[in-house]
CSV table of C-alpha atoms in Angstrom, one decimal:
chain,number,residue,atom,x,y,z
A,124,MET,CA,5.5,-4.6,59.5
A,125,ILE,CA,8.4,-3.9,57.1
A,126,ILE,CA,11.8,-4.1,58.4
A,127,SER,CA,14.6,-2.0,56.7
A,128,LYS,CA,17.8,-3.5,55.4
A,129,ASN,CA,19.8,-1.6,57.6
A,130,ALA,CA,17.5,-2.6,60.8
A,131,PHE,CA,17.8,-6.4,59.7
A,132,LYS,CA,21.6,-5.9,59.5
A,133,ASP,CA,22.0,-4.0,62.7
A,134,TRP,CA,20.0,-7.0,64.4
A,135,ILE,CA,22.3,-9.5,63.1
A,136,LEU,CA,25.2,-7.7,64.2
A,137,PHE,CA,23.8,-7.1,67.3
A,138,PHE,CA,23.0,-10.9,67.9
A,139,ALA,CA,26.4,-11.7,66.7
A,140,PHE,CA,28.1,-9.6,69.3
A,141,VAL,CA,25.7,-10.9,72.3
A,142,LEU,CA,26.7,-14.8,71.2
A,143,VAL,CA,30.2,-14.5,70.5
A,144,PHE,CA,31.4,-11.5,72.9
A,145,PRO,CA,30.6,-13.0,76.3
A,146,PHE,CA,31.4,-16.5,75.2
A,147,THR,CA,34.9,-15.3,74.0
A,148,VAL,CA,35.7,-13.4,77.4
A,149,PHE,CA,35.1,-16.5,79.3
A,150,LEU,CA,37.1,-18.7,76.7
A,151,GLY,CA,40.3,-16.4,77.1
A,152,LEU,CA,40.1,-16.6,80.9
A,153,TYR,CA,39.4,-20.5,81.5
A,154,TYR,CA,40.1,-22.4,78.0
A,155,PRO,CA,44.0,-22.1,77.2
A,156,ASN,CA,46.9,-23.3,79.3
A,157,VAL,CA,48.9,-20.4,80.4
A,158,ILE,CA,52.6,-19.7,80.1
A,159,LEU,CA,54.4,-20.7,83.2
A,160,GLU,CA,56.7,-17.4,83.0
A,161,GLN,CA,53.8,-15.1,83.2
A,162,GLY,CA,51.0,-17.4,85.0
A,163,LEU,CA,47.2,-15.9,84.7
A,164,SER,CA,48.4,-12.8,83.6
A,165,HIS,CA,49.2,-14.1,80.4
A,166,ARG,CA,45.4,-14.4,79.6
A,167,ILE,CA,45.6,-10.7,78.9
A,168,PHE,CA,46.9,-11.6,75.6
A,169,TYR,CA,43.6,-12.5,74.1
A,170,PHE,CA,42.4,-9.2,74.7
A,171,HIS,CA,45.4,-6.7,74.4
A,172,VAL,CA,46.4,-8.2,70.9
A,173,PRO,CA,43.1,-8.1,69.4
A,174,VAL,CA,42.3,-4.6,70.8
A,175,ALA,CA,45.7,-3.3,69.8
A,176,TRP,CA,45.2,-4.8,66.1
A,177,ALA,CA,41.7,-2.7,66.1
A,178,ALA,CA,43.5,0.3,67.4
A,179,LEU,CA,46.2,0.3,64.5
A,180,TYR,CA,43.6,-0.6,62.0
A,181,ALA,CA,41.2,2.4,62.8
A,182,PRO,CA,43.5,5.4,62.1
A,183,ILE,CA,44.1,3.6,58.5
A,184,PHE,CA,40.2,3.6,57.9
A,185,ALA,CA,40.3,7.3,59.2
A,186,SER,CA,43.0,8.4,56.7
A,187,ILE,CA,41.0,6.6,53.9
A,188,PHE,CA,37.9,8.4,54.6
A,189,GLY,CA,39.9,11.8,54.9
A,190,ILE,CA,41.6,11.4,51.4
A,191,LEU,CA,37.9,10.7,50.3
A,192,PHE,CA,36.9,13.9,52.0
A,193,LEU,CA,39.9,15.8,50.3
A,194,TYR,CA,38.8,14.5,47.0
A,195,LYS,CA,35.4,14.3,46.7
A,196,LYS,CA,34.9,17.5,49.5
A,197,ASP,CA,31.6,15.6,51.1
A,198,LEU,CA,31.3,16.3,54.9
A,199,LYS,CA,30.1,12.7,54.8
A,200,TYR,CA,33.8,11.6,54.7
A,201,ASP,CA,34.7,13.8,57.2
A,202,THR,CA,32.5,12.6,60.1
A,203,LEU,CA,33.2,8.9,59.0
A,204,SER,CA,37.0,9.8,59.8
A,205,TYR,CA,35.9,11.8,62.9
A,206,SER,CA,34.1,9.0,64.4
A,207,MET,CA,36.8,6.3,63.3
A,208,SER,CA,39.3,8.6,65.1
A,209,LYS,CA,37.5,8.9,68.1
A,210,LEU,CA,37.3,4.8,68.0
A,211,ALA,CA,40.9,4.7,67.5
A,212,LEU,CA,41.8,6.5,70.8
A,213,PHE,CA,39.1,4.6,72.5
A,214,PHE,CA,40.9,1.1,71.5
A,215,ALA,CA,44.7,3.0,71.9
A,216,VAL,CA,44.0,3.6,75.6
A,217,LEU,CA,42.5,0.0,76.1
A,218,VAL,CA,46.0,-0.9,74.6
A,219,ILE,CA,48.0,1.4,76.7
A,220,TYR,CA,46.3,0.1,79.9
A,221,SER,CA,46.0,-3.6,79.4
A,222,GLY,CA,49.7,-3.5,78.1
A,223,ARG,CA,50.7,-1.8,81.4
A,224,THR,CA,49.3,-4.5,83.3
A,225,TRP,CA,50.7,-7.2,81.3
A,226,ALA,CA,54.2,-5.6,81.4
A,227,LYS,CA,54.3,-5.4,85.0
A,228,SER,CA,53.9,-9.0,85.4
A,229,ALA,CA,55.9,-10.1,82.5
A,230,TRP,CA,58.7,-7.9,82.4
A,231,GLY,CA,58.7,-6.4,86.1
A,232,VAL,CA,57.8,-2.7,85.1
A,233,PRO,CA,54.8,-1.3,83.5
A,234,TRP,CA,56.7,0.4,80.7
A,235,ASP,CA,59.7,0.0,78.7
A,236,TRP,CA,61.0,3.5,77.1
A,237,SER,CA,63.7,1.3,75.2
A,238,ASP,CA,61.0,-0.7,73.8
A,239,ALA,CA,60.4,0.4,69.8
A,240,ARG,CA,56.8,-0.8,69.7
A,241,LEU,CA,55.6,0.9,72.9
A,242,GLN,CA,57.4,4.2,71.8
A,243,SER,CA,55.8,4.2,68.4
A,244,PHE,CA,52.4,3.8,69.9
A,245,PHE,CA,52.6,6.4,72.3
A,246,MET,CA,53.3,8.5,69.5
A,247,LEU,CA,50.2,7.3,67.6
A,248,PHE,CA,48.3,8.0,71.0
A,249,ILE,CA,49.6,11.5,71.1
A,250,ASN,CA,48.9,12.0,67.3
A,251,LEU,CA,45.0,10.9,68.0
A,252,ILE,CA,44.6,13.2,71.1
A,253,SER,CA,46.3,16.3,69.2
A,254,TYR,CA,43.5,15.3,66.3
A,255,LEU,CA,40.6,16.1,68.4
A,256,VAL,CA,42.3,18.7,70.2
A,257,VAL,CA,42.9,20.5,67.1
A,258,ARG,CA,39.7,19.7,65.4
A,259,SER,CA,38.0,21.3,68.4
A,260,LEU,CA,39.6,24.5,68.0
A,261,ILE,CA,38.4,25.2,64.3
A,262,GLN,CA,35.0,26.8,64.0
A,263,ASP,CA,34.9,26.8,60.1
A,264,ILE,CA,33.5,23.6,59.1
A,265,ASN,CA,35.5,23.0,55.9
A,266,LYS,CA,38.7,24.2,57.2
A,267,LYS,CA,38.0,21.9,60.2
A,268,ALA,CA,37.5,19.2,58.0
A,269,LYS,CA,40.5,19.6,55.7
A,270,VAL,CA,42.7,19.9,58.9
A,271,SER,CA,41.2,16.7,60.3
A,272,SER,CA,42.0,14.7,57.2
A,273,ILE,CA,46.0,15.8,57.0
A,274,LEU,CA,45.9,14.8,60.8
A,275,ALA,CA,44.2,11.5,60.1
A,276,ILE,CA,46.9,10.9,57.2
A,277,ALA,CA,49.5,11.3,59.5
A,278,SER,CA,48.3,9.2,62.3
A,279,SER,CA,47.7,6.6,59.8
A,280,ILE,CA,51.3,6.5,59.0
A,281,ASN,CA,52.3,6.4,62.5
A,282,SER,CA,50.2,3.3,62.9
A,283,VAL,CA,52.0,1.7,60.1
A,284,ILE,CA,55.3,2.4,61.6
A,285,THR,CA,54.1,0.9,64.9
A,286,TRP,CA,52.8,-2.1,63.2
A,287,GLU,CA,56.1,-2.7,61.4
A,288,ALA,CA,58.3,-1.3,64.4
A,289,ILE,CA,59.1,-4.9,65.8
A,290,ARG,CA,60.3,-6.0,62.2
A,291,LEU,CA,62.3,-3.2,61.1
A,292,ILE,CA,64.3,-2.4,64.2
A,293,ASP,CA,67.0,-5.1,65.1
A,294,ASN,CA,66.9,-4.5,68.8
A,295,PRO,CA,63.4,-3.6,69.1
A,296,GLY,CA,63.3,-4.3,73.2
A,297,ASN,CA,61.1,-6.4,75.3
A,298,HIS,CA,57.8,-6.3,73.1
A,299,PRO,CA,57.1,-10.1,72.0
A,300,SER,CA,57.7,-10.8,68.0
A,301,SER,CA,54.7,-10.8,66.1
A,302,VAL,CA,52.3,-13.5,66.9
A,303,LEU,CA,51.8,-14.5,63.0
A,304,GLY,CA,55.6,-15.5,62.8
A,305,LYS,CA,57.1,-18.9,62.8
A,306,GLY,CA,56.7,-21.2,65.7
A,307,GLY,CA,53.1,-20.1,66.5
A,308,MET,CA,51.3,-21.0,69.3
A,309,ASP,CA,49.6,-24.1,70.8
A,310,PRO,CA,46.3,-25.2,69.5
A,311,ASP,CA,44.5,-24.1,72.5
A,312,MET,CA,46.1,-20.7,72.4
A,313,ARG,CA,45.6,-20.2,68.6
A,314,ILE,CA,41.9,-21.1,68.9
A,315,THR,CA,41.4,-18.8,71.7
A,316,PHE,CA,43.1,-16.0,70.0
A,317,TRP,CA,41.6,-16.1,66.5
A,318,ILE,CA,38.0,-16.3,68.3
A,319,SER,CA,39.3,-13.2,70.4
A,320,VAL,CA,40.2,-11.4,66.9
A,321,ILE,CA,36.6,-12.1,65.8
A,322,ALA,CA,35.0,-11.2,68.6
A,323,TYR,CA,36.6,-7.6,69.5
A,324,HIS,CA,36.4,-6.9,65.5
A,325,ILE,CA,32.5,-7.2,66.2
A,326,LEU,CA,33.0,-5.1,69.3
A,327,PHE,CA,34.8,-2.6,66.8
A,328,LEU,CA,32.3,-2.5,64.2
A,329,VAL,CA,29.4,-2.1,66.7
A,330,LEU,CA,30.8,0.6,68.4
A,331,PHE,CA,31.6,2.3,65.0
A,332,LEU,CA,28.1,2.6,63.9
A,333,ILE,CA,27.2,3.6,67.0
A,334,ILE,CA,29.6,6.6,67.0
A,335,TYR,CA,29.1,7.3,63.5
A,336,ARG,CA,25.5,7.3,63.8
A,337,TYR,CA,25.8,9.9,66.7
A,338,ASP,CA,28.1,12.2,65.3
A,339,LYS,CA,26.2,12.2,61.9
A,340,THR,CA,22.8,12.9,64.2
A,341,LYS,CA,24.6,15.9,65.9
A,342,GLU,CA,26.0,17.3,62.9
A,343,TYR,CA,22.7,17.3,61.5
A,344,VAL,CA,21.3,18.8,64.3
A,345,GLU,CA,23.9,21.7,64.2
A,346,ARG,CA,23.7,22.2,60.7
A,347,LEU,CA,19.9,23.0,61.5
A,348,LYS,CA,20.4,25.5,64.1
A,349,SER,CA,22.9,27.4,62.0
A,350,ASN,CA,20.2,27.7,59.3
A,351,SER,CA,17.3,28.7,61.7
């Protein structure tokens, strides 16, 4: 039996996910010491931050695909941008709900409207929802792809602003400073954190491949129906 290169890569990715992801979840729950001020809720950190990173990367990738569509006029790039934008919204929802849980324990309130990063991330969340709503209202395929590309670029700009919010604003609010800043983390926290980053990026890639292949198949079927 001959196995295609793509299928072989899929199996490697699948086994990497099965091996790494469950281990990472248990690692974050039981291995690192907790911060006394936050108690066990601190363990949300090993989920919240890697997921937040992915939620901020995704709009940038979506905008790159959108720019490629505007340049090459190939609908393949529109589909890639669309799939990536949906994945960005999914991860953004995870960020908001995990962040609310963590904030309730750390700050005493589930949301701080004075926090610069929370406000900018909320705007990114609204942008991603707007992208999907506006896209669903446009029937013409080429016009839909063009408008979607512009909206994807706008979301990526918001993503960069969100990433830099705690660095650019003098009084960013309650949100912690960058985990990559000086001072760092204890060794047990650092190990757990970077393993979590790898695991959730594998999850990100797995979900993207699933969503993209679904959208690609759906688009192909719709084209066949329109031509019949």
